[in-house]
Coordinates of C-alpha atoms in Angstrom, one line a residue:
M2 CA 0.0 0.0 0.0
N3 CA 1.2 3.5 -0.8
S4 CA 2.4 5.2 2.4
T5 CA 2.7 8.7 1.0
P6 CA 1.6 11.0 3.8
R7 CA -1.5 13.1 3.5
P8 CA -1.0 16.8 2.6
E9 CA -2.1 18.0 6.0
N10 CA 0.7 16.1 7.6
R11 CA 3.4 17.8 5.6
P12 CA 5.3 20.9 6.9
E13 CA 3.6 24.2 6.0
P14 CA 5.8 26.4 3.7
H15 CA 6.3 30.1 4.3
P16 CA 4.3 32.6 2.3
D17 CA 6.1 35.0 0.0
H18 CA 7.2 38.0 2.1
R19 CA 8.4 40.4 -0.6
P20 CA 6.5 43.8 -0.3
R21 CA 6.0 44.1 -4.1
H22 CA 4.3 40.7 -4.3
R23 CA 2.2 41.5 -1.3
R24 CA 1.0 44.7 -2.8
L25 CA 0.1 43.0 -6.1
A26 CA -1.8 40.3 -4.3
L27 CA -3.6 42.9 -2.2
V28 CA -4.6 45.0 -5.2
G29 CA -5.9 42.0 -7.0
S30 CA -7.8 40.8 -4.0
I31 CA -9.4 44.2 -3.4
I32 CA -10.4 44.8 -7.0
G33 CA -11.8 41.3 -7.4
A34 CA -13.9 41.6 -4.3
V35 CA -15.1 45.1 -5.2
I36 CA -16.2 44.1 -8.7
V37 CA -18.4 41.3 -7.2
A38 CA -19.8 43.6 -4.5
L39 CA -20.5 46.4 -6.9
D40 CA -22.2 44.1 -9.4
G41 CA -24.7 43.0 -6.9
T42 CA -25.7 46.4 -5.6
V43 CA -26.0 48.2 -9.0
L44 CA -28.1 45.3 -10.3
T45 CA -30.8 45.9 -7.7
I46 CA -31.2 49.5 -8.9
A47 CA -31.2 48.5 -12.6
Q48 CA -33.8 45.7 -12.3
P49 CA -37.0 47.8 -12.8
S50 CA -35.5 49.3 -16.0
L51 CA -34.4 45.9 -17.2
Q52 CA -37.9 44.6 -16.6
R53 CA -39.5 47.4 -18.7
D54 CA -37.0 47.2 -21.6
L55 CA -37.1 43.4 -22.0
G56 CA -40.8 43.0 -21.3
A57 CA -40.0 40.6 -18.5
S58 CA -42.2 39.4 -15.6
F59 CA -41.3 40.1 -12.0
V60 CA -40.4 36.4 -11.4
Q61 CA -38.1 36.5 -14.4
V62 CA -36.3 39.5 -13.1
Q63 CA -35.9 38.0 -9.7
W64 CA -34.2 35.0 -11.4
T65 CA -31.5 37.3 -12.6
S66 CA -30.5 37.5 -8.9
T67 CA -31.6 34.0 -7.8
G68 CA -29.8 32.2 -10.6
Y69 CA -26.5 34.0 -9.9
L70 CA -26.8 33.4 -6.1
I71 CA -27.5 29.6 -6.6
A72 CA -24.5 29.2 -8.9
V73 CA -22.0 31.1 -6.8
A74 CA -23.1 29.7 -3.4
S75 CA -23.1 26.1 -4.6
L76 CA -19.6 26.2 -6.2
L77 CA -17.5 28.3 -3.8
V78 CA -15.9 25.5 -1.8
F79 CA -15.1 23.4 -4.9
A80 CA -13.6 26.6 -6.6
G81 CA -11.5 27.1 -3.5
R82 CA -10.2 23.5 -3.8
L83 CA -9.3 24.2 -7.5
G84 CA -7.3 27.2 -6.3
D85 CA -5.5 25.0 -3.7
R86 CA -4.5 22.5 -6.4
Y87 CA -3.8 24.7 -9.5
G88 CA -2.8 28.0 -7.9
H89 CA -5.0 30.8 -6.6
Q90 CA -3.6 33.4 -9.0
R91 CA -4.4 31.2 -12.0
I92 CA -8.0 30.6 -10.8
F93 CA -8.3 34.3 -9.9
A94 CA -7.4 35.3 -13.5
L95 CA -9.8 32.8 -15.0
G96 CA -12.6 33.9 -12.7
I97 CA -12.2 37.6 -13.1
L98 CA -11.8 37.4 -16.9
G99 CA -14.9 35.2 -17.2
F100 CA -16.8 37.4 -14.9
G101 CA -16.1 40.4 -17.1
A102 CA -16.9 38.5 -20.3
A103 CA -20.2 37.4 -18.9
S104 CA -21.0 41.0 -17.8
A105 CA -20.3 42.2 -21.4
G106 CA -22.6 39.4 -22.7
I107 CA -25.4 40.5 -20.4
A108 CA -25.2 44.0 -21.6
L109 CA -25.7 42.7 -25.2
A110 CA -28.4 40.2 -24.3
P111 CA -31.5 40.3 -26.6
D112 CA -34.0 39.0 -24.0
V113 CA -34.4 38.2 -20.3
Y114 CA -33.7 34.5 -20.9
W115 CA -30.2 35.3 -22.1
V116 CA -29.8 37.6 -19.1
I117 CA -30.7 34.8 -16.7
G118 CA -28.5 32.3 -18.4
L119 CA -25.5 34.6 -18.5
R120 CA -26.1 35.6 -14.9
I121 CA -25.7 31.9 -14.0
V122 CA -22.5 31.8 -16.0
Q123 CA -21.4 35.0 -14.2
G124 CA -22.1 33.2 -10.9
I125 CA -19.9 30.3 -11.9
F126 CA -17.0 32.6 -12.6
G127 CA -17.8 34.6 -9.5
A128 CA -17.4 31.4 -7.5
L129 CA -13.9 30.9 -9.0
L130 CA -13.0 34.5 -8.2
Q131 CA -14.1 35.0 -4.6
P132 CA -12.1 32.3 -2.7
A133 CA -9.0 33.1 -4.7
T134 CA -9.1 36.7 -3.4
L135 CA -8.5 35.3 0.1
G136 CA -6.2 32.5 -1.0
M137 CA -3.8 34.9 -2.6
L138 CA -3.5 36.9 0.6
R139 CA -2.9 33.7 2.6
A140 CA -0.2 32.7 0.2
T141 CA 1.7 36.0 0.3
Y142 CA 1.2 37.4 3.8
P143 CA 2.5 35.9 7.1
P144 CA -0.4 34.6 9.2
D145 CA 0.1 37.3 11.9
E146 CA 0.0 40.1 9.3
L147 CA -3.3 39.1 7.6
G148 CA -5.5 41.4 9.7
M149 CA -4.9 44.7 7.8
P150 CA -5.0 43.3 4.3
I151 CA -8.4 41.7 5.1
A152 CA -9.5 44.9 6.7
L153 CA -8.7 46.9 3.6
R154 CA -10.5 44.4 1.5
T155 CA -13.6 44.6 3.8
S156 CA -13.5 48.4 3.7
A157 CA -13.4 48.4 -0.1
I158 CA -16.4 46.0 -0.1
G159 CA -18.3 48.3 2.2
L160 CA -17.5 51.3 0.1
A161 CA -18.6 49.5 -3.1
A162 CA -21.9 48.4 -1.4
A163 CA -22.6 52.0 -0.3
A164 CA -21.7 53.6 -3.7
G165 CA -23.4 50.9 -5.8
P166 CA -27.0 52.3 -5.6
V167 CA -25.8 55.8 -6.4
I168 CA -23.6 54.6 -9.3
G169 CA -26.3 52.2 -10.5
G170 CA -29.0 54.8 -10.4
A171 CA -26.9 57.4 -12.3
L172 CA -25.9 55.0 -15.0
T173 CA -29.3 53.5 -15.4
A174 CA -31.0 57.0 -15.7
R175 CA -28.5 58.3 -18.3
L176 CA -27.3 55.2 -20.2
G177 CA -29.7 52.4 -19.5
W178 CA -29.5 49.2 -17.5
Q179 CA -26.9 47.7 -19.9
S180 CA -24.3 50.3 -18.6
V181 CA -24.3 48.8 -15.1
F182 CA -22.9 45.5 -16.5
L183 CA -20.4 47.2 -18.7
L184 CA -19.1 48.9 -15.6
N185 CA -17.2 45.7 -14.7
V186 CA -15.7 44.9 -18.0
A187 CA -12.7 47.3 -18.2
P188 CA -11.3 46.7 -14.6
A189 CA -11.9 42.9 -14.9
L190 CA -10.0 42.8 -18.2
V191 CA -7.1 44.9 -16.9
I192 CA -6.6 43.0 -13.6
G193 CA -7.2 39.7 -15.2
V194 CA -4.5 40.2 -17.9
L195 CA -2.1 41.5 -15.2
A196 CA -2.8 38.3 -13.1
L197 CA -1.9 36.2 -16.2
L198 CA 1.3 38.2 -17.1
V199 CA 2.7 39.2 -13.7
R200 CA 3.4 36.0 -11.7
I201 CA 3.5 36.4 -7.9
P202 CA 5.8 33.6 -6.5
T203 CA 4.0 31.5 -3.9
P204 CA 5.3 28.7 -1.7
R205 CA 5.9 25.5 -3.6
Q206 CA 3.7 23.0 -1.8
T207 CA 5.6 20.0 -0.4
A208 CA 2.4 18.0 -0.3
V209 CA 1.5 15.5 -3.0
P210 CA -1.6 16.9 -4.9
T211 CA -4.7 15.0 -4.0
R212 CA -7.4 14.1 -6.5
L213 CA -10.4 16.3 -6.8
D214 CA -13.4 15.0 -4.9
L215 CA -16.0 15.4 -7.7
P216 CA -18.7 13.3 -6.1
G217 CA -18.4 15.4 -2.9
A218 CA -18.4 18.6 -4.9
C219 CA -21.7 17.5 -6.7
L220 CA -23.4 16.5 -3.4
L221 CA -22.4 19.8 -1.7
A222 CA -23.4 21.8 -4.7
T223 CA -26.8 20.1 -4.7
A224 CA -27.4 20.7 -1.0
L225 CA -26.4 24.3 -1.2
A226 CA -28.4 24.9 -4.4
C227 CA -31.5 23.5 -2.8
L228 CA -31.0 25.5 0.4
V229 CA -30.5 28.8 -1.4
H230 CA -33.4 28.2 -3.8
T231 CA -35.7 27.5 -0.9
L232 CA -34.5 30.4 1.2
V233 CA -34.9 33.0 -1.6
G234 CA -38.4 31.7 -2.4
I235 CA -39.8 32.0 1.2
P236 CA -40.1 35.8 1.2
E237 CA -42.3 35.7 -1.9
S238 CA -44.3 32.5 -1.7
G239 CA -44.1 31.6 2.0
W240 CA -44.3 27.9 3.1
T241 CA -45.5 25.7 0.2
A242 CA -45.1 22.1 -0.9
T243 CA -42.1 23.3 -3.0
T244 CA -40.5 24.8 0.0
V245 CA -40.8 21.7 2.0
L246 CA -39.6 19.6 -0.9
G247 CA -36.5 21.8 -1.3
L248 CA -35.6 21.5 2.4
V249 CA -36.0 17.7 2.2
A250 CA -33.8 17.5 -0.9
M251 CA -31.2 19.7 0.9
A252 CA -31.2 17.5 3.9
A253 CA -30.8 14.3 1.8
A254 CA -27.9 15.7 -0.2
G255 CA -26.3 17.1 3.0
I256 CA -26.4 13.8 4.8
A257 CA -25.1 12.0 1.7
F258 CA -22.2 14.6 1.5
V259 CA -21.2 14.1 5.2
R260 CA -21.2 10.3 4.7
H261 CA -19.2 10.5 1.6
E262 CA -16.6 12.9 3.2
R263 CA -16.1 10.5 6.1
R264 CA -15.2 7.7 3.7
T265 CA -13.3 9.2 0.9
P266 CA -9.5 9.4 1.1
S267 CA -9.4 12.9 -0.4
P268 CA -12.3 14.8 1.0
L269 CA -13.5 18.1 -0.5
V270 CA -13.4 19.7 2.9
P271 CA -10.3 18.4 4.7
P272 CA -10.6 17.7 8.5
A273 CA -7.7 20.1 9.0
V274 CA -10.1 22.9 8.0
L275 CA -13.6 22.2 9.2
G276 CA -12.4 19.9 11.9
S277 CA -10.7 22.9 13.6
P278 CA -12.9 24.2 16.5
T279 CA -11.4 27.7 15.8
V280 CA -12.3 27.7 12.1
A281 CA -15.8 26.1 12.8
S282 CA -16.6 28.8 15.4
A283 CA -15.5 31.6 13.1
L284 CA -17.7 30.3 10.4
G285 CA -20.6 30.0 12.8
I286 CA -20.0 33.6 13.9
L287 CA -20.0 34.9 10.3
L288 CA -23.3 32.9 9.6
A289 CA -25.0 34.3 12.7
A290 CA -23.7 37.9 12.1
S291 CA -24.8 38.0 8.4
A292 CA -28.2 36.4 9.1
A293 CA -28.9 38.8 11.9
M294 CA -27.7 41.9 10.1
F295 CA -29.4 41.3 6.8
G296 CA -32.6 40.1 8.4
A297 CA -32.7 43.3 10.5
L298 CA -31.8 45.4 7.4
F299 CA -34.6 43.7 5.4
I300 CA -37.2 44.6 8.1
G301 CA -35.7 48.1 8.6
T302 CA -36.1 48.9 4.9
Y303 CA -39.8 48.0 5.0
F304 CA -40.2 50.0 8.2
L305 CA -38.6 53.1 6.6
Q306 CA -40.5 52.9 3.2
D307 CA -43.9 51.3 4.1
I308 CA -44.5 52.5 7.6
L309 CA -42.7 55.9 7.7
A310 CA -43.5 56.5 4.0
L311 CA -40.0 57.7 3.2
D312 CA -38.8 57.6 -0.5
P313 CA -35.7 55.5 -1.4
L314 CA -33.4 58.5 -1.1
Q315 CA -34.6 59.4 2.4
S316 CA -34.4 55.8 3.4
G317 CA -30.9 55.6 2.1
L318 CA -29.8 58.6 4.1
R319 CA -31.2 56.9 7.3
V320 CA -29.2 53.8 6.5
L321 CA -26.1 55.6 5.5
P322 CA -24.4 55.3 8.9
L323 CA -24.4 51.5 8.4
A324 CA -22.3 51.7 5.3
A325 CA -20.1 54.4 6.7
M326 CA -19.3 52.4 9.8
M327 CA -18.5 49.3 7.8
V328 CA -15.9 51.2 5.9
L329 CA -14.4 52.9 9.0
S330 CA -14.6 49.9 11.4
A331 CA -12.7 47.5 9.2
P332 CA -9.2 49.0 9.5
A333 CA -9.9 49.9 13.1
S334 CA -10.8 46.3 13.8
A335 CA -7.4 45.1 12.5
V336 CA -5.7 47.3 15.1
L337 CA -8.1 46.1 17.8
Q338 CA -7.5 42.5 16.9
R339 CA -3.8 42.9 17.1
R340 CA -4.0 44.6 20.5
H341 CA -6.8 42.7 22.2
G342 CA -7.0 39.5 20.2
P343 CA -9.8 38.0 18.0
R344 CA -11.7 36.7 20.9
R345 CA -12.4 40.0 22.7
T346 CA -12.7 42.0 19.5
T347 CA -15.3 39.6 18.0
A348 CA -17.3 39.3 21.2
A349 CA -17.4 43.1 21.5
A350 CA -18.4 43.5 17.9
M351 CA -21.2 40.9 18.1
T352 CA -22.4 42.7 21.2
L353 CA -22.6 46.0 19.3
L354 CA -24.5 44.2 16.5
A355 CA -27.0 42.8 19.1
L356 CA -27.4 46.2 20.7
G357 CA -28.0 47.9 17.3
I358 CA -30.7 45.3 16.5
L359 CA -32.4 45.8 19.9
L360 CA -32.4 49.6 19.3
L361 CA -34.2 49.1 16.0
S362 CA -36.7 46.7 17.6
R363 CA -37.9 49.6 19.8
L364 CA -38.7 51.9 16.9
D365 CA -42.2 53.0 16.0
Q366 CA -43.7 55.8 13.9
S367 CA -42.8 58.5 16.4
S368 CA -39.1 57.5 16.7
P369 CA -36.7 60.3 16.0
T370 CA -34.2 60.2 13.2
V371 CA -31.2 60.0 15.6
A372 CA -32.6 56.7 17.1
I373 CA -33.1 55.2 13.6
S374 CA -29.6 56.2 12.3
G375 CA -28.1 55.2 15.7
G376 CA -29.4 51.7 15.3
F377 CA -27.9 51.3 11.8
L378 CA -24.6 52.9 13.0
L379 CA -24.2 50.1 15.6
L380 CA -25.1 47.5 13.0
G381 CA -22.4 48.8 10.7
A382 CA -19.8 49.0 13.4
G383 CA -20.4 45.5 14.7
F384 CA -20.8 43.8 11.4
G385 CA -17.8 45.4 9.7
T386 CA -15.6 44.4 12.7
V387 CA -16.9 40.8 12.7
M388 CA -16.3 40.4 9.0
V389 CA -12.6 41.3 9.4
T390 CA -11.9 39.4 12.6
A391 CA -13.7 36.2 11.8
T392 CA -12.4 36.1 8.2
A393 CA -8.8 36.7 9.5
V394 CA -9.2 33.8 11.9
I395 CA -10.5 31.4 9.2
V396 CA -7.8 32.3 6.7
R397 CA -5.0 32.4 9.2
H398 CA -5.8 29.1 11.0
A399 CA -6.3 27.2 7.7
P400 CA -3.1 25.6 6.4
V401 CA -1.7 27.2 3.2
A402 CA -2.4 24.0 1.3
H403 CA -6.2 24.4 2.1
A404 CA -6.5 28.2 2.0
G405 CA -8.8 28.1 -1.0
V406 CA -11.2 25.7 0.7
A407 CA -11.2 28.0 3.8
G408 CA -11.9 31.0 1.6
G409 CA -14.7 29.1 -0.1
L410 CA -16.3 28.2 3.3
Q411 CA -16.0 31.8 4.4
Q412 CA -17.7 33.1 1.2
T413 CA -20.3 30.4 1.5
A414 CA -21.2 31.6 5.0
M415 CA -21.4 35.2 3.7
N416 CA -23.7 34.1 0.9
I417 CA -26.0 31.8 2.9
G418 CA -26.3 34.0 5.9
P419 CA -28.1 36.9 4.2
A420 CA -30.6 34.6 2.4
L421 CA -31.2 32.8 5.7
G422 CA -31.7 36.1 7.5
V423 CA -34.3 37.4 5.0
A424 CA -36.2 34.1 5.0
A425 CA -36.2 34.0 8.8
A426 CA -37.4 37.6 8.9
T427 CA -40.3 36.8 6.6
V428 CA -41.3 33.7 8.5
L429 CA -41.1 35.4 11.9
M430 CA -43.0 38.5 10.8
T431 CA -45.7 36.2 9.4
V432 CA -46.0 34.2 12.6
T433 CA -45.9 37.2 15.0
A434 CA -48.0 39.7 13.0
P435 CA -51.4 40.1 14.7
G436 CA -54.7 39.6 12.9
D437 CA -54.8 38.9 9.2
A438 CA -51.8 41.2 8.4
A439 CA -49.5 38.2 8.3
G440 CA -47.2 39.2 5.5
R441 CA -48.8 38.2 2.3
P442 CA -47.1 39.5 -0.8
A443 CA -48.3 42.9 -2.0
H444 CA -48.3 43.3 -5.8
G445 CA -45.7 40.6 -6.0
N446 CA -43.0 42.8 -4.4
G447 CA -42.8 41.5 -0.9
P448 CA -44.7 41.4 2.4
H449 CA -47.1 44.1 3.4
W450 CA -48.4 45.0 6.9
S451 CA -50.4 47.8 8.5
G452 CA -48.5 50.1 10.8
P453 CA -49.5 48.8 14.2
A454 CA -49.2 45.2 13.0
F455 CA -45.8 45.8 11.5
T456 CA -44.3 47.5 14.6
A457 CA -45.7 44.8 16.9
A458 CA -44.2 42.0 14.8
M459 CA -41.0 44.0 14.2
G460 CA -40.2 44.2 17.9
T461 CA -40.5 40.4 18.4
T462 CA -38.6 39.5 15.2
L463 CA -35.7 41.8 15.8
T464 CA -35.4 40.7 19.4
A465 CA -35.0 37.2 18.0
F466 CA -32.2 38.4 15.7
A467 CA -30.5 40.1 18.6
A468 CA -30.5 36.7 20.4
V469 CA -28.9 35.2 17.3
A470 CA -26.1 37.9 17.5
A471 CA -25.7 37.2 21.2
I472 CA -25.2 33.5 20.4
G473 CA -22.5 34.6 17.9
A474 CA -20.8 36.5 20.8
L475 CA -20.8 33.4 22.9
L476 CA -19.1 31.5 20.0
A477 CA -16.3 34.0 20.2
V478 CA -14.9 32.2 23.3
R479 CA -13.6 29.5 21.0
L480 CA -11.4 32.1 19.1
P481 CA -7.8 32.8 20.0
G482 CA -7.0 35.3 22.7
R483 CA -4.5 38.2 22.6
T484 CA -1.6 36.0 23.8
A485 CA -2.0 33.4 21.0
R486 CA 1.0 33.2 18.8
R487 CA 1.4 31.3 15.6
T488 CA 3.6 28.3 15.7
A489 CA 7.0 28.6 14.2
E490 CA 7.0 27.5 10.6
P491 CA 9.8 25.5 9.1
A492 CA 12.4 27.1 7.0
E493 CA 11.3 27.5 3.4
P494 CA 13.5 25.8 0.8
S495 CA 15.3 28.2 -1.5
S496 CA 13.5 26.8 -4.5
A497 CA 10.1 27.9 -3.1
T498 CA 10.3 31.4 -4.6
A499 CA 11.8 30.4 -7.9
P500 CA 10.0 31.7 -10.9

């Protein structure tokens, strides 16, 4: 029998420490993440215009988002494994060039069916791109210096999310919905070509490459696709036979995946990654934080527009502190993490998130603007900090050989969490709303409640989300403290940085 040791048993090589290579990896990581973030936010603004120009139904337009989300969420972990095996920079280049090409194709699409199909293609390339943005950082930065690069990446994502509606609205009004997709093409082409031409030396893996776990990838993709499809359908259709069938299919595929992973010699998710209590806790924190934050934001948006009767611009101004604090808190959290450790920083951030949600739960039609904006400010400060600290823990504590899988798991949590939060918000509001105001779709655009019914249900639902954030704060006890130090890594062979 072949006694070749498993990759996770081999010594971990040093990342590349040269400043020039670090800067190149950081720029690529930031631009890739920003392109994906900006694409999602500008599309939301462009969808009504797209619907009118292409004569599409509301359901068809929703599938331009749903199809993308299913494709990207179901393939992130497998895409991360591809990066681990074939190189993150190579997969990054393929992902960003494909993402840009799909964007150009969508802008030229003759009907909504082409748009939906190309959005699914765009989601496939987005899945290749996203884990690679974290894998490149893990391969080029020492583990104890990852905090600030990830913080800068998070700030850029927050800035893109804040600027997206403004940019998307301006482009759509002046140049049409096609222009929001063309926005991605030039930067994707430039950074993709640079990624192909300028090679960043990375550690030569001493591990023997394992075969790709294609059956495991298919089972995981099926489970996640069923989960996402079910979650995004709940806010519109509620609990139906299709919803229950989707959850049953997800559970069956998930059980089959776990059984397969335990038996295969080369699992898609190595035990060194998900078997780590530190990594598992950080993933749970990200899932709890994103579900609580986006569930609260979903309810808060309806409160501002349906109950307070504010227009989209006025609502955006009330929510602006959230985006501003996400941008500002990210670099500050890197400093706090270095000074106080991930455990205390994350626990404090989740507490801020819980307090912000509790403040929003107490709002009614007479609440002053300062209370509304204050709640969103706390949400942004807490969530922005958690994104940096938990992501840094996941990337740092995963072996370099499995950095792509770790990045894929992190991105999966960040994609599943918001869908889970919105679905849970809809279900809880439906259950807790008094009388017959239980959240039936209004004109096919989402739930509708009367003022008193909404505020009554909102208080209960947001209190539940605050409890979810509090659970995330408790999970932080499993994260490293301030005195934790990375173990000394073995000396890197001189050939590791050879071109």
